[in-house]
Coordinates of C-alpha atoms and ligand atoms in Angstrom, one line a residue:
Chain A
M291 CA 78.8 44.0 157.5
P292 CA 79.2 43.7 153.7
R293 CA 81.7 45.9 152.0
P294 CA 80.1 48.5 149.7
A295 CA 80.4 47.5 146.1
R296 CA 82.9 49.5 143.9
L297 CA 81.3 50.6 140.7
P298 CA 83.1 51.7 137.6
G299 CA 84.9 55.0 138.2
D300 CA 84.6 56.1 141.8
D301 CA 80.8 55.6 142.0
R302 CA 79.6 53.5 144.9
Q303 CA 76.6 51.4 145.7
C304 CA 75.1 51.4 149.2
P305 CA 75.3 47.8 150.6
R306 CA 72.2 48.3 152.6
C307 CA 69.7 50.1 150.3
K308 CA 71.4 49.5 147.0
S309 CA 71.2 53.2 146.0
H310 CA 73.9 54.4 143.6
F311 CA 75.9 57.5 144.4
R312 CA 78.4 59.6 142.4
A313 CA 81.8 59.8 144.2
E314 CA 81.4 63.5 144.7
E315 CA 77.9 63.2 146.1
I316 CA 78.9 60.7 148.8
R317 CA 82.0 62.7 149.7
R318 CA 79.9 65.8 150.3
N319 CA 77.7 63.8 152.6
Q320 CA 80.8 62.6 154.7
F321 CA 80.5 59.1 153.2
V322 CA 77.1 58.5 154.6
C323 CA 74.3 57.1 152.4
A324 CA 71.9 60.0 151.7
A325 CA 69.0 57.5 151.3
C326 CA 69.4 55.2 154.3
D327 CA 72.1 56.8 156.5
H328 CA 74.4 53.8 156.1
H329 CA 77.9 54.8 157.2
F330 CA 80.6 53.9 154.6
P331 CA 84.2 53.6 155.8
I332 CA 86.1 57.0 155.7
G333 CA 89.9 57.6 155.7
A334 CA 91.4 59.4 158.7
R335 CA 92.7 62.4 156.7
E336 CA 89.4 62.9 155.0
R337 CA 87.6 62.7 158.4
L338 CA 89.9 65.3 159.9
D339 CA 89.3 67.6 156.9
N340 CA 85.6 67.3 157.5
M341 CA 85.6 67.7 161.3
A342 CA 88.2 70.3 162.0
D343 CA 87.1 74.0 162.2
G344 CA 88.0 75.5 158.8
G345 CA 89.4 72.1 157.7
V346 CA 92.6 73.1 159.5
W347 CA 94.6 70.5 161.5
T348 CA 98.3 70.1 162.4
E349 CA 99.6 66.5 162.3
I350 CA 101.5 65.1 165.3
G351 CA 104.0 62.2 164.9
G352 CA 103.7 62.2 161.1
E353 CA 107.4 61.5 160.8
L354 CA 107.0 58.0 162.3
R355 CA 107.1 55.0 160.0
A356 CA 106.9 51.2 160.5
T357 CA 109.9 48.8 160.4
D358 CA 109.9 45.0 160.0
P359 CA 111.4 43.8 163.3
L360 CA 110.4 40.2 162.8
R361 CA 111.2 40.0 159.1
F362 CA 107.7 38.7 158.9
V363 CA 106.3 36.8 156.0
D364 CA 102.9 35.2 155.8
L365 CA 101.3 35.1 152.3
Q366 CA 103.3 38.2 151.5
P367 CA 106.3 39.9 153.2
Y368 CA 105.4 42.6 155.6
P369 CA 107.3 45.4 153.8
D370 CA 105.4 44.7 150.7
R371 CA 102.1 45.0 152.6
L372 CA 103.3 48.3 154.0
R373 CA 104.2 49.6 150.5
S374 CA 100.9 48.7 149.0
A375 CA 99.1 50.3 152.0
E376 CA 101.1 53.5 151.6
A377 CA 100.3 53.6 147.9
K378 CA 96.7 54.2 148.9
G379 CA 97.6 57.6 150.3
N380 CA 98.1 57.3 154.0
T381 CA 101.3 56.7 156.0
E382 CA 100.0 54.6 158.9
A383 CA 96.8 53.3 160.5
I384 CA 96.4 56.3 162.7
V385 CA 96.6 60.1 162.1
C386 CA 97.0 62.3 165.1
A387 CA 96.5 66.1 165.0
E388 CA 95.7 69.2 167.0
L389 CA 92.6 70.9 165.8
A390 CA 89.5 72.8 166.9
L391 CA 86.0 71.4 167.1
D392 CA 83.4 74.1 167.2
G393 CA 86.0 76.4 168.7
Q394 CA 87.3 73.8 171.3
R395 CA 91.0 73.0 171.0
C396 CA 91.8 69.3 171.3
V397 CA 94.0 66.6 170.1
A398 CA 92.5 63.8 167.9
A399 CA 93.9 60.4 167.2
V400 CA 92.0 59.1 164.2
M401 CA 92.4 55.5 163.0
D402 CA 92.3 54.5 159.3
F403 CA 90.8 51.1 158.5
G404 CA 92.1 51.5 155.0
F405 CA 95.7 51.1 156.1
L406 CA 96.2 47.4 156.9
G407 CA 92.8 47.1 158.5
G408 CA 93.6 49.8 161.0
S409 CA 95.9 47.4 162.8
M410 CA 97.8 48.6 165.8
G411 CA 101.6 48.2 165.4
S412 CA 104.5 50.1 166.9
V413 CA 103.8 53.3 164.9
V414 CA 100.2 53.4 166.0
G415 CA 101.3 53.0 169.6
E416 CA 104.0 55.7 169.3
R417 CA 101.8 58.2 167.5
F418 CA 99.1 57.7 170.0
A419 CA 101.6 58.3 172.8
K420 CA 102.9 61.4 171.2
A421 CA 99.3 62.7 170.7
A422 CA 98.7 62.2 174.4
D423 CA 102.0 63.8 175.3
H424 CA 101.0 66.8 173.2
A425 CA 97.5 67.0 174.9
V426 CA 99.2 67.0 178.3
A427 CA 101.7 69.6 177.3
R428 CA 99.0 71.9 175.9
G429 CA 96.5 71.0 178.6
I430 CA 93.7 70.1 176.2
P431 CA 91.5 67.0 175.9
L432 CA 92.3 63.9 173.8
I433 CA 89.8 62.4 171.4
S434 CA 90.3 59.1 169.7
I435 CA 88.2 57.9 166.7
T436 CA 88.8 54.2 166.4
S437 CA 88.6 51.8 163.5
S438 CA 90.7 48.7 163.8
G439 CA 90.9 44.9 163.3
G440 CA 93.2 44.7 166.4
A441 CA 96.9 44.3 166.9
R442 CA 99.1 44.2 163.8
M443 CA 100.0 40.5 163.5
Q444 CA 103.1 41.2 161.4
E445 CA 104.8 42.9 164.3
G446 CA 104.2 40.0 166.6
V447 CA 104.4 40.5 170.4
L448 CA 105.8 44.1 169.8
A449 CA 102.3 45.0 168.5
L450 CA 100.6 43.3 171.5
M451 CA 102.7 45.6 173.8
Q452 CA 101.3 48.7 172.1
M453 CA 98.1 48.0 174.0
A454 CA 99.9 48.6 177.3
K455 CA 101.6 51.6 175.8
T456 CA 98.3 53.3 175.1
I457 CA 97.3 52.5 178.7
V458 CA 100.4 54.4 180.0
S459 CA 99.2 57.4 178.0
L460 CA 95.8 57.3 179.5
D461 CA 97.4 57.1 183.0
E462 CA 99.3 60.3 182.1
L463 CA 96.1 62.0 180.9
H464 CA 94.5 60.9 184.2
D465 CA 97.3 62.5 186.3
A466 CA 97.0 65.7 184.2
G467 CA 93.2 65.8 184.8
L468 CA 92.4 65.8 181.1
P469 CA 89.3 64.1 179.5
F470 CA 89.7 61.2 177.1
I471 CA 86.8 60.9 174.6
V472 CA 86.3 57.9 172.4
V473 CA 84.3 57.5 169.2
L474 CA 84.0 53.9 168.0
T475 CA 83.6 53.4 164.3
H476 CA 83.2 50.3 162.2
P477 CA 84.9 48.1 163.1
T478 CA 86.6 48.4 166.4
T479 CA 87.8 45.0 167.5
G480 CA 90.6 43.0 169.2
G481 CA 93.5 44.7 170.9
V482 CA 92.2 48.2 170.2
W483 CA 88.8 47.6 171.8
A484 CA 90.7 45.8 174.7
S485 CA 92.9 48.8 175.4
F486 CA 92.4 52.5 175.0
A487 CA 89.1 52.3 173.0
S488 CA 87.1 50.9 175.9
L489 CA 88.4 53.4 178.5
G490 CA 86.8 56.6 177.3
D491 CA 85.4 58.9 179.9
V492 CA 82.6 59.5 177.4
T493 CA 82.2 57.0 174.5
Y494 CA 80.2 57.6 171.3
A495 CA 79.7 55.1 168.5
E496 CA 78.8 55.6 164.9
P497 CA 75.6 53.8 163.8
G498 CA 76.1 50.1 162.8
A499 CA 79.7 49.8 163.9
L500 CA 80.9 46.4 165.0
I501 CA 82.5 46.7 168.4
A502 CA 84.0 43.5 169.9
F503 CA 87.1 41.9 171.3
S504 CA 86.6 38.6 169.4
G505 CA 84.9 38.9 166.0
P506 CA 81.7 37.0 165.3
R507 CA 83.5 34.5 163.0
V508 CA 86.0 33.5 165.7
I509 CA 83.2 33.2 168.3
E510 CA 81.0 31.0 166.0
Q511 CA 84.0 28.8 165.1
T512 CA 85.1 28.4 168.8
T513 CA 81.8 28.0 170.6
R514 CA 79.5 26.9 167.8
E515 CA 77.1 29.6 169.0
K516 CA 74.7 31.1 166.6
L517 CA 75.1 34.8 167.0
P518 CA 72.2 37.3 166.6
E519 CA 72.3 39.4 163.4
D520 CA 73.1 42.6 165.3
F521 CA 75.9 41.0 167.5
G522 CA 78.4 43.6 168.7
L523 CA 76.8 46.5 166.8
S524 CA 76.7 50.0 168.3
E525 CA 73.0 50.0 168.9
R526 CA 73.2 46.7 170.8
Q527 CA 76.3 47.9 172.7
L528 CA 74.3 50.9 173.8
V529 CA 71.6 48.5 175.3
H530 CA 74.3 46.5 177.0
G531 CA 75.8 49.6 178.6
H532 CA 79.1 49.7 176.7
V533 CA 78.7 53.0 174.9
D534 CA 77.1 56.3 176.0
A535 CA 75.4 57.4 172.7
V536 CA 75.1 56.4 169.0
V537 CA 76.0 59.5 167.0
D538 CA 75.5 60.1 163.3
R539 CA 78.8 61.0 161.6
R540 CA 77.3 64.2 160.2
Q541 CA 76.5 65.4 163.8
L542 CA 79.8 64.2 165.3
A543 CA 81.9 67.3 165.2
A544 CA 79.2 69.5 166.7
R545 CA 78.4 66.9 169.4
L546 CA 82.1 66.6 170.4
G547 CA 82.4 70.4 170.4
R548 CA 79.5 70.6 172.8
L549 CA 80.9 67.9 175.0
L550 CA 84.3 69.6 175.2
A551 CA 82.6 72.9 176.0
I552 CA 80.7 71.3 178.9
L553 CA 84.0 69.8 180.2
E554 CA 85.9 73.1 179.8
Q555 CA 87.4 74.2 183.1
P556 CA 86.7 77.9 184.1
P557 CA 89.8 80.0 183.8
R558 CA 91.8 79.8 187.0
E559 CA 92.0 83.1 189.0
A560 CA 95.1 84.9 187.8
P561 CA 97.9 83.9 190.1
Q562 CA 99.2 86.8 192.2
S563 CA 102.8 87.9 191.6
L564 CA 105.3 86.4 193.9
A565 CA 106.3 89.8 195.3
T566 CA 102.7 90.7 196.2
Q567 CA 102.3 87.3 197.9
L568 CA 105.5 87.7 199.9
A569 CA 104.7 91.2 201.0
Q570 CA 101.3 90.1 202.1
N571 CA 102.6 87.1 204.0
G572 CA 105.3 89.3 205.6
T573 CA 102.7 91.8 206.9
E574 CA 100.4 89.0 208.2
R575 CA 103.3 87.3 210.0
A576 CA 104.4 90.5 211.7
A577 CA 100.9 91.3 212.8
S578 CA 100.4 87.8 214.3
M579 CA 103.7 88.0 216.1
A580 CA 102.9 91.3 217.6
R581 CA 99.6 89.9 218.9
A582 CA 101.4 86.9 220.5
L583 CA 104.3 89.0 221.9
P584 CA 103.2 89.3 225.6
Q585 CA 102.5 85.6 225.8
L586 CA 105.7 84.7 224.0
S587 CA 107.8 86.7 226.4
R588 CA 106.2 85.1 229.4
R589 CA 106.9 81.6 228.0
L590 CA 110.5 82.6 227.2
R591 CA 111.1 83.8 230.7
D592 CA 109.6 80.6 232.3
R593 CA 111.9 78.5 230.2
V594 CA 115.0 80.4 231.0
M595 CA 114.2 80.3 234.8
G596 CA 113.4 76.6 234.5
E597 CA 116.7 75.8 232.8
Q598 CA 118.7 77.7 235.4
S599 CA 117.1 75.8 238.3
Q600 CA 118.0 72.4 236.7
T601 CA 121.2 70.9 237.9
R602 CA 123.2 69.7 234.9
R603 CA 125.9 67.1 235.1
P604 CA 128.8 67.3 232.7
G605 CA 128.6 64.7 230.0
D606 CA 124.9 64.7 229.9
R607 CA 123.6 64.3 226.4
W608 CA 121.4 67.0 225.0
Chain B
M48 CA 96.1 44.0 145.6
G49 CA 96.9 40.4 145.0
P50 CA 100.5 39.2 145.7
R51 CA 102.9 39.6 142.9
R52 CA 104.1 36.3 141.6
G53 CA 107.2 37.1 139.7
P54 CA 110.3 34.9 140.1
R55 CA 112.0 37.6 142.2
F56 CA 109.0 37.6 144.6
V57 CA 109.1 33.9 145.0
R58 CA 112.8 33.9 145.6
R59 CA 112.5 36.6 148.3
I60 CA 109.7 34.7 150.0
A61 CA 111.9 31.5 150.0
D62 CA 114.8 33.5 151.4
R63 CA 112.7 34.9 154.2
L64 CA 111.2 31.6 155.1
T65 CA 114.6 30.0 155.3
H66 CA 115.6 32.8 157.6
A67 CA 112.5 32.3 159.7
E68 CA 113.4 28.6 159.9
V69 CA 116.8 29.4 161.3
E70 CA 115.7 31.9 163.8
G71 CA 112.3 30.4 164.6
G72 CA 113.1 26.7 164.3
D73 CA 112.9 26.2 168.1
S74 CA 109.6 28.1 168.3
W75 CA 107.3 25.1 167.7
E76 CA 109.3 23.0 170.2
A77 CA 109.0 25.8 172.8
I78 CA 105.3 26.0 172.2
Q79 CA 104.9 22.3 172.8
L80 CA 106.9 22.6 176.0
A81 CA 105.0 25.7 177.1
R82 CA 101.8 23.7 176.7
H83 CA 103.0 20.4 178.1
Q84 CA 100.1 18.9 180.1
D85 CA 102.4 18.2 183.1
R86 CA 103.8 21.7 183.2
P87 CA 103.3 23.4 186.6
Y88 CA 100.3 25.8 186.7
P89 CA 99.9 28.7 189.1
L90 CA 98.5 26.6 191.9
D91 CA 101.5 24.3 191.6
Y92 CA 103.9 27.2 192.2
I93 CA 101.7 28.8 194.8
S94 CA 101.6 25.6 197.0
R95 CA 105.4 25.4 196.9
L96 CA 106.2 29.1 197.3
M97 CA 103.6 30.1 199.9
P98 CA 102.1 27.3 202.0
D99 CA 99.6 29.7 203.6
F100 CA 97.5 30.9 200.7
E101 CA 94.0 32.3 200.8
E102 CA 92.2 32.1 197.5
I103 CA 89.4 34.6 196.8
H104 CA 86.4 33.8 194.6
G105 CA 84.0 35.8 192.4
D106 CA 83.9 39.3 191.0
R107 CA 80.9 40.4 193.2
L108 CA 79.0 41.1 190.0
Q109 CA 78.6 38.0 187.7
G110 CA 80.3 34.9 189.1
D111 CA 83.5 33.1 189.8
D112 CA 85.9 32.4 186.9
A113 CA 87.9 29.3 187.5
A114 CA 90.3 30.2 184.6
I115 CA 91.8 32.8 187.0
V116 CA 93.1 32.1 190.4
A117 CA 93.7 35.0 192.7
G118 CA 94.6 35.2 196.4
I119 CA 96.9 36.4 199.1
G120 CA 99.7 34.5 200.7
R121 CA 102.8 35.0 202.9
Y122 CA 106.0 35.1 201.0
H123 CA 109.3 35.5 202.7
G124 CA 107.7 37.0 205.8
R125 CA 105.3 39.4 204.2
P126 CA 101.8 39.5 202.6
I127 CA 101.7 39.2 198.8
A128 CA 99.0 39.1 196.1
V129 CA 99.0 36.5 193.4
I130 CA 96.9 36.3 190.2
G131 CA 97.3 33.6 187.5
H132 CA 95.7 31.9 184.6
Q133 CA 94.9 28.3 185.6
K134 CA 94.5 25.6 183.0
G135 CA 93.2 22.1 183.8
R136 CA 95.2 18.9 183.7
D137 CA 92.6 16.2 182.9
A138 CA 89.6 16.5 180.6
Q139 CA 87.2 17.4 183.4
D140 CA 89.5 19.9 185.0
R141 CA 90.3 21.5 181.7
A142 CA 86.6 22.1 181.0
F143 CA 86.2 23.4 184.5
R144 CA 89.1 25.9 184.0
N145 CA 87.8 26.7 180.5
F146 CA 91.3 25.8 179.2
G147 CA 92.7 28.9 181.0
M148 CA 90.7 31.3 178.9
P149 CA 89.2 33.9 181.2
G150 CA 86.0 35.9 180.8
P151 CA 85.5 39.5 182.1
E152 CA 84.5 38.1 185.5
G153 CA 87.9 36.6 185.8
Y154 CA 89.8 39.8 185.1
R155 CA 87.4 41.6 187.5
K156 CA 88.2 39.1 190.2
G157 CA 91.9 39.9 189.6
M158 CA 91.1 43.7 189.9
R159 CA 89.4 43.1 193.3
L160 CA 92.7 41.7 194.4
M161 CA 94.7 44.5 192.8
E162 CA 92.6 47.0 194.9
L163 CA 93.5 45.2 198.1
A164 CA 97.2 45.2 196.9
A165 CA 96.9 48.9 196.3
K166 CA 95.3 49.6 199.7
M167 CA 97.9 47.6 201.7
E168 CA 100.8 48.5 199.4
M169 CA 101.3 44.8 199.0
P170 CA 103.5 43.4 196.1
L171 CA 101.7 41.6 193.3
I172 CA 103.0 38.6 191.3
T173 CA 101.1 37.4 188.2
L174 CA 101.6 34.0 186.6
I175 CA 100.6 34.1 182.9
D176 CA 99.6 31.0 181.0
T177 CA 96.7 31.3 178.6
P178 CA 95.9 30.8 174.9
G179 CA 93.9 34.0 175.1
A180 CA 90.8 35.5 176.6
F181 CA 87.6 33.5 176.0
P182 CA 85.9 34.3 172.7
G183 CA 82.1 34.0 173.5
A184 CA 79.0 36.1 173.1
N185 CA 78.4 36.3 176.8
A186 CA 81.9 37.3 177.5
E187 CA 81.5 40.1 175.0
E188 CA 78.3 41.4 176.4
N189 CA 79.7 41.3 179.9
G190 CA 82.5 43.6 178.8
Q191 CA 85.5 41.4 177.8
G192 CA 87.4 44.3 176.1
G193 CA 86.8 46.8 178.9
A194 CA 87.8 44.2 181.6
I195 CA 91.1 43.5 179.9
A196 CA 91.8 47.2 179.4
R197 CA 90.9 48.1 183.0
S198 CA 93.0 45.3 184.4
M199 CA 96.0 46.7 182.6
L200 CA 95.3 50.2 183.9
T201 CA 94.7 49.0 187.5
M202 CA 97.9 47.0 187.4
L203 CA 99.9 49.9 186.0
R204 CA 98.8 52.2 188.9
L205 CA 99.7 49.8 191.8
P206 CA 102.0 51.4 194.4
A207 CA 104.0 48.3 195.5
P208 CA 106.4 46.2 193.4
T209 CA 104.8 44.0 190.7
V210 CA 106.3 41.1 188.8
A211 CA 104.7 39.3 185.9
V212 CA 106.0 35.8 185.1
V213 CA 105.0 34.1 181.8
I214 CA 105.1 30.5 183.0
G215 CA 103.6 28.8 179.9
E216 CA 102.0 30.3 176.9
G217 CA 101.2 34.0 176.9
S218 CA 98.9 34.8 174.1
S219 CA 97.1 37.9 173.1
G220 CA 95.4 40.6 175.2
G221 CA 94.1 37.9 177.5
A222 CA 97.7 37.4 178.7
L223 CA 98.8 41.0 178.7
A224 CA 95.8 41.9 180.9
L225 CA 98.0 40.5 183.8
G226 CA 101.3 41.7 182.3
V227 CA 101.8 45.4 183.0
A228 CA 104.4 45.0 185.7
D229 CA 107.7 46.5 186.9
R230 CA 109.4 43.4 185.7
V231 CA 108.2 41.0 183.0
V232 CA 110.0 37.7 183.0
M233 CA 109.6 34.5 181.2
L234 CA 110.5 30.9 182.1
E235 CA 113.0 29.4 179.8
N236 CA 110.4 27.4 177.8
A237 CA 107.6 29.9 178.0
T238 CA 106.3 31.8 174.9
Y239 CA 104.8 35.3 174.5
S240 CA 102.9 36.2 171.4
V241 CA 100.3 38.5 169.9
I242 CA 98.1 35.5 169.1
S243 CA 98.2 31.7 169.4
P244 CA 99.8 30.0 166.4
E245 CA 96.5 28.3 165.5
G246 CA 94.7 31.6 165.5
A247 CA 97.4 33.3 163.4
A248 CA 97.3 30.4 160.9
A249 CA 93.6 30.7 160.5
I250 CA 93.7 34.5 160.0
L251 CA 96.9 35.1 158.1
W252 CA 97.3 31.8 156.1
R253 CA 93.6 31.1 156.1
D254 CA 94.5 27.5 157.1
A255 CA 94.5 26.4 160.7
G256 CA 96.9 23.6 159.8
K257 CA 99.7 26.1 159.2
A258 CA 100.3 26.6 162.9
K259 CA 103.9 25.4 162.7
L260 CA 104.6 28.0 160.0
A261 CA 102.9 30.7 162.1
A262 CA 105.0 29.7 165.2
A263 CA 108.2 30.1 163.1
A264 CA 107.1 33.5 161.8
F265 CA 106.2 34.9 165.3
K266 CA 109.4 33.5 167.0
P267 CA 107.7 33.8 170.4
T268 CA 110.5 32.2 172.4
A269 CA 111.8 33.6 175.7
A270 CA 115.2 34.3 174.1
N271 CA 113.6 36.5 171.3
C272 CA 111.3 38.3 173.7
Y273 CA 114.4 39.1 175.9
R274 CA 116.1 40.4 172.8
W275 CA 113.2 42.7 171.9
G276 CA 112.9 44.1 175.4
I277 CA 109.6 42.4 176.1
A278 CA 111.1 40.2 178.8
D279 CA 113.5 41.7 181.4
A280 CA 114.9 38.3 182.3
V281 CA 114.6 34.6 181.5
V282 CA 114.3 32.3 184.5
P283 CA 116.0 28.9 183.9
E284 CA 113.9 25.7 184.1
P285 CA 115.2 22.2 185.2
E286 CA 116.8 20.2 182.4
G287 CA 114.1 19.0 180.0
G288 CA 111.5 21.6 181.1
A289 CA 109.6 22.6 184.2
H290 CA 107.4 19.5 184.1
T291 CA 110.3 17.2 184.8
D292 CA 110.8 18.6 188.2
P293 CA 108.2 21.1 189.5
D294 CA 110.0 21.4 192.9
E295 CA 113.2 22.5 191.2
A296 CA 111.2 24.8 188.8
A297 CA 109.6 26.5 191.8
R298 CA 112.9 26.8 193.6
L299 CA 114.5 28.5 190.6
L300 CA 111.5 30.9 190.3
D301 CA 111.7 31.6 194.0
G302 CA 115.3 32.7 193.7
Y303 CA 114.5 35.2 191.0
L304 CA 111.3 36.5 192.6
S305 CA 112.6 37.1 196.1
R306 CA 115.7 38.9 194.9
T307 CA 113.7 41.1 192.4
L308 CA 111.0 42.0 194.9
R309 CA 113.7 43.1 197.4
E310 CA 115.4 45.2 194.7
L311 CA 112.1 46.8 193.6
G312 CA 111.0 47.4 197.2
A313 CA 114.0 49.8 197.7
L314 CA 112.5 52.4 195.3
P315 CA 110.1 55.1 196.5
I316 CA 106.5 54.7 195.1
P317 CA 106.5 57.6 192.6
E318 CA 109.9 56.5 191.3
R319 CA 108.7 52.9 190.8
R320 CA 105.6 54.0 189.0
R321 CA 107.6 56.4 186.8
I322 CA 110.0 53.6 185.8
R323 CA 107.1 51.2 185.2
R324 CA 105.4 53.7 182.8
E325 CA 108.6 54.3 181.0
R326 CA 109.2 50.6 180.5
F327 CA 106.1 50.2 178.5
R328 CA 106.3 53.7 176.9
R329 CA 109.6 52.6 175.3
I330 CA 108.5 49.3 173.7
G331 CA 108.2 49.3 169.9
A332 CA 110.1 49.3 166.6
H333 CA 109.6 52.4 164.4
R334 CA 111.7 54.7 162.5
E335 CA 111.6 58.5 162.1
L336 CA 111.8 60.3 158.8
P337 CA 113.9 63.5 158.7
P338 CA 111.7 66.5 159.6
D339 CA 111.5 68.1 156.1
S340 CA 110.2 64.9 154.4
A341 CA 107.5 64.5 157.0
T342 CA 105.8 67.8 156.2
L343 CA 104.4 66.3 153.1
M344 CA 101.1 65.3 154.6
S345 CA 101.1 67.3 157.8
Q346 CA 98.5 69.9 157.1
G347 CA 94.9 69.4 156.4
A348 CA 94.1 72.9 155.1
D349 CA 96.2 72.6 151.9
R350 CA 94.7 69.3 151.0
T351 CA 91.0 70.1 150.5
G352 CA 89.5 69.3 147.2
Ligands
ZN910 ZN1 71.8 53.3 151.7

């Protein structure tokens, strides 16, 4: 999908219908084109501000920052890439938070394509794990809104392993009996799609999002296949059975809130106090013993008589 | 955000590259050895470690993927499940095995076997050797991403001991799909990386010819992976590499596997699963800011406008 053109100032042009928008206009519409519904990229923090009830959310794992374990250099040293990404206002490619959606408490792990292409490195893995831990501790569902080019190359095999790390978190949610909801946004590819993003209990996708393990360019180069125009896009993924619904960003918070309301467990019956339970158990046991008493005494007598009639030799083992 | 090109920047790049040369100089050599065409593949190890082996075929949905071999064998007197990436040796065989690049049907075949391993509480050994999962339109539409993810989850939940052995090149999620085990070990000349050096060169350097440079930057050798906690052990190969003496390579692997499976078998199931989860939960390299500096961006409500 072509990137939206940046106009002078903060004004933007829609890549699909070419309409012009003032920065403020498009922000008010949650970065969706008012003319053709094209979904522009949106930062994780801005998305949380828009979605959370009252715009209130509390970040989880915000203290985590990347390191440079491989001392990696491609066209630019990794620390320089990190610094220029941070200068754009976020601290990593995922922001996790506890919030309420239409009154439903949940934890959301929201990815940010603007931070190094939403790539998953050690911090993304650890923040995701902390978000899942928090969801388990609080007994509330986990939602993940994904947007990623895949594993963060600059952290090498350590980045690859973050895929497995997210799977561990899903296993913990499974054991805690908590739902995991995924919202796929443009683009969700590579190691993110091949790990937690494709294991949602319910999976939504924003319109026109590219969802793929291998991107179209890699596929065309490797196999010389000519791919259809809509390859890997949400609407096609719906047809192929890989997502449950395509949901407009402006309806997303309400739709998720409704889903969480459906999934909400009825409150458990208030547990009896231990003392009441013991007292009740005690009474019941006494009653059943009294009922069994005549039979019991007969069995006891038989056993004693039987034992007496047996001849026992010294040294016999019991 | 173009790269700054001041003299300091250039010197720093040069410093780093020299560093990478020193530490990653053996990377390209390791990659060549890991890909050596005579290097033993899973079926070569299987025939030496478990003479009675029953291979299963097909995912009961789509077809049979020859890039993955899966089956059951007897190993030191008990049943065991084995899954591996299988490359081909000559041109015809290579095409038949799709160069060891599985599609979703391959991972689903593997999961069929994992289900049996779960039912019978049978140990699982995986033998990893792939340049990555196959990038194709069909593979995508048949659920490549989901198959890899589900394979990891299924493997993570297995009750009996699991050992993943990187026997050649372990590249990308296509390798890790079979890598979520109690113990992850690498043969001496095996490599494990987020992407093949050619793929990285095309993406990061925008020049597929820079594969050597990419290999040096990723440092995917067994020694480095051991240092980072990715590999729990490095299994020695015969002098000159596994291809010089496959019998000896299999014997060395057998020594490690039989000992490790015994060791892991001594643990109760919940304990083994807990330790397995923790093993992967721990992996990563991040730092934590002191609590007060982190409050800077931690609340959404104050930041509206
Ligand atoms: Zn438009």
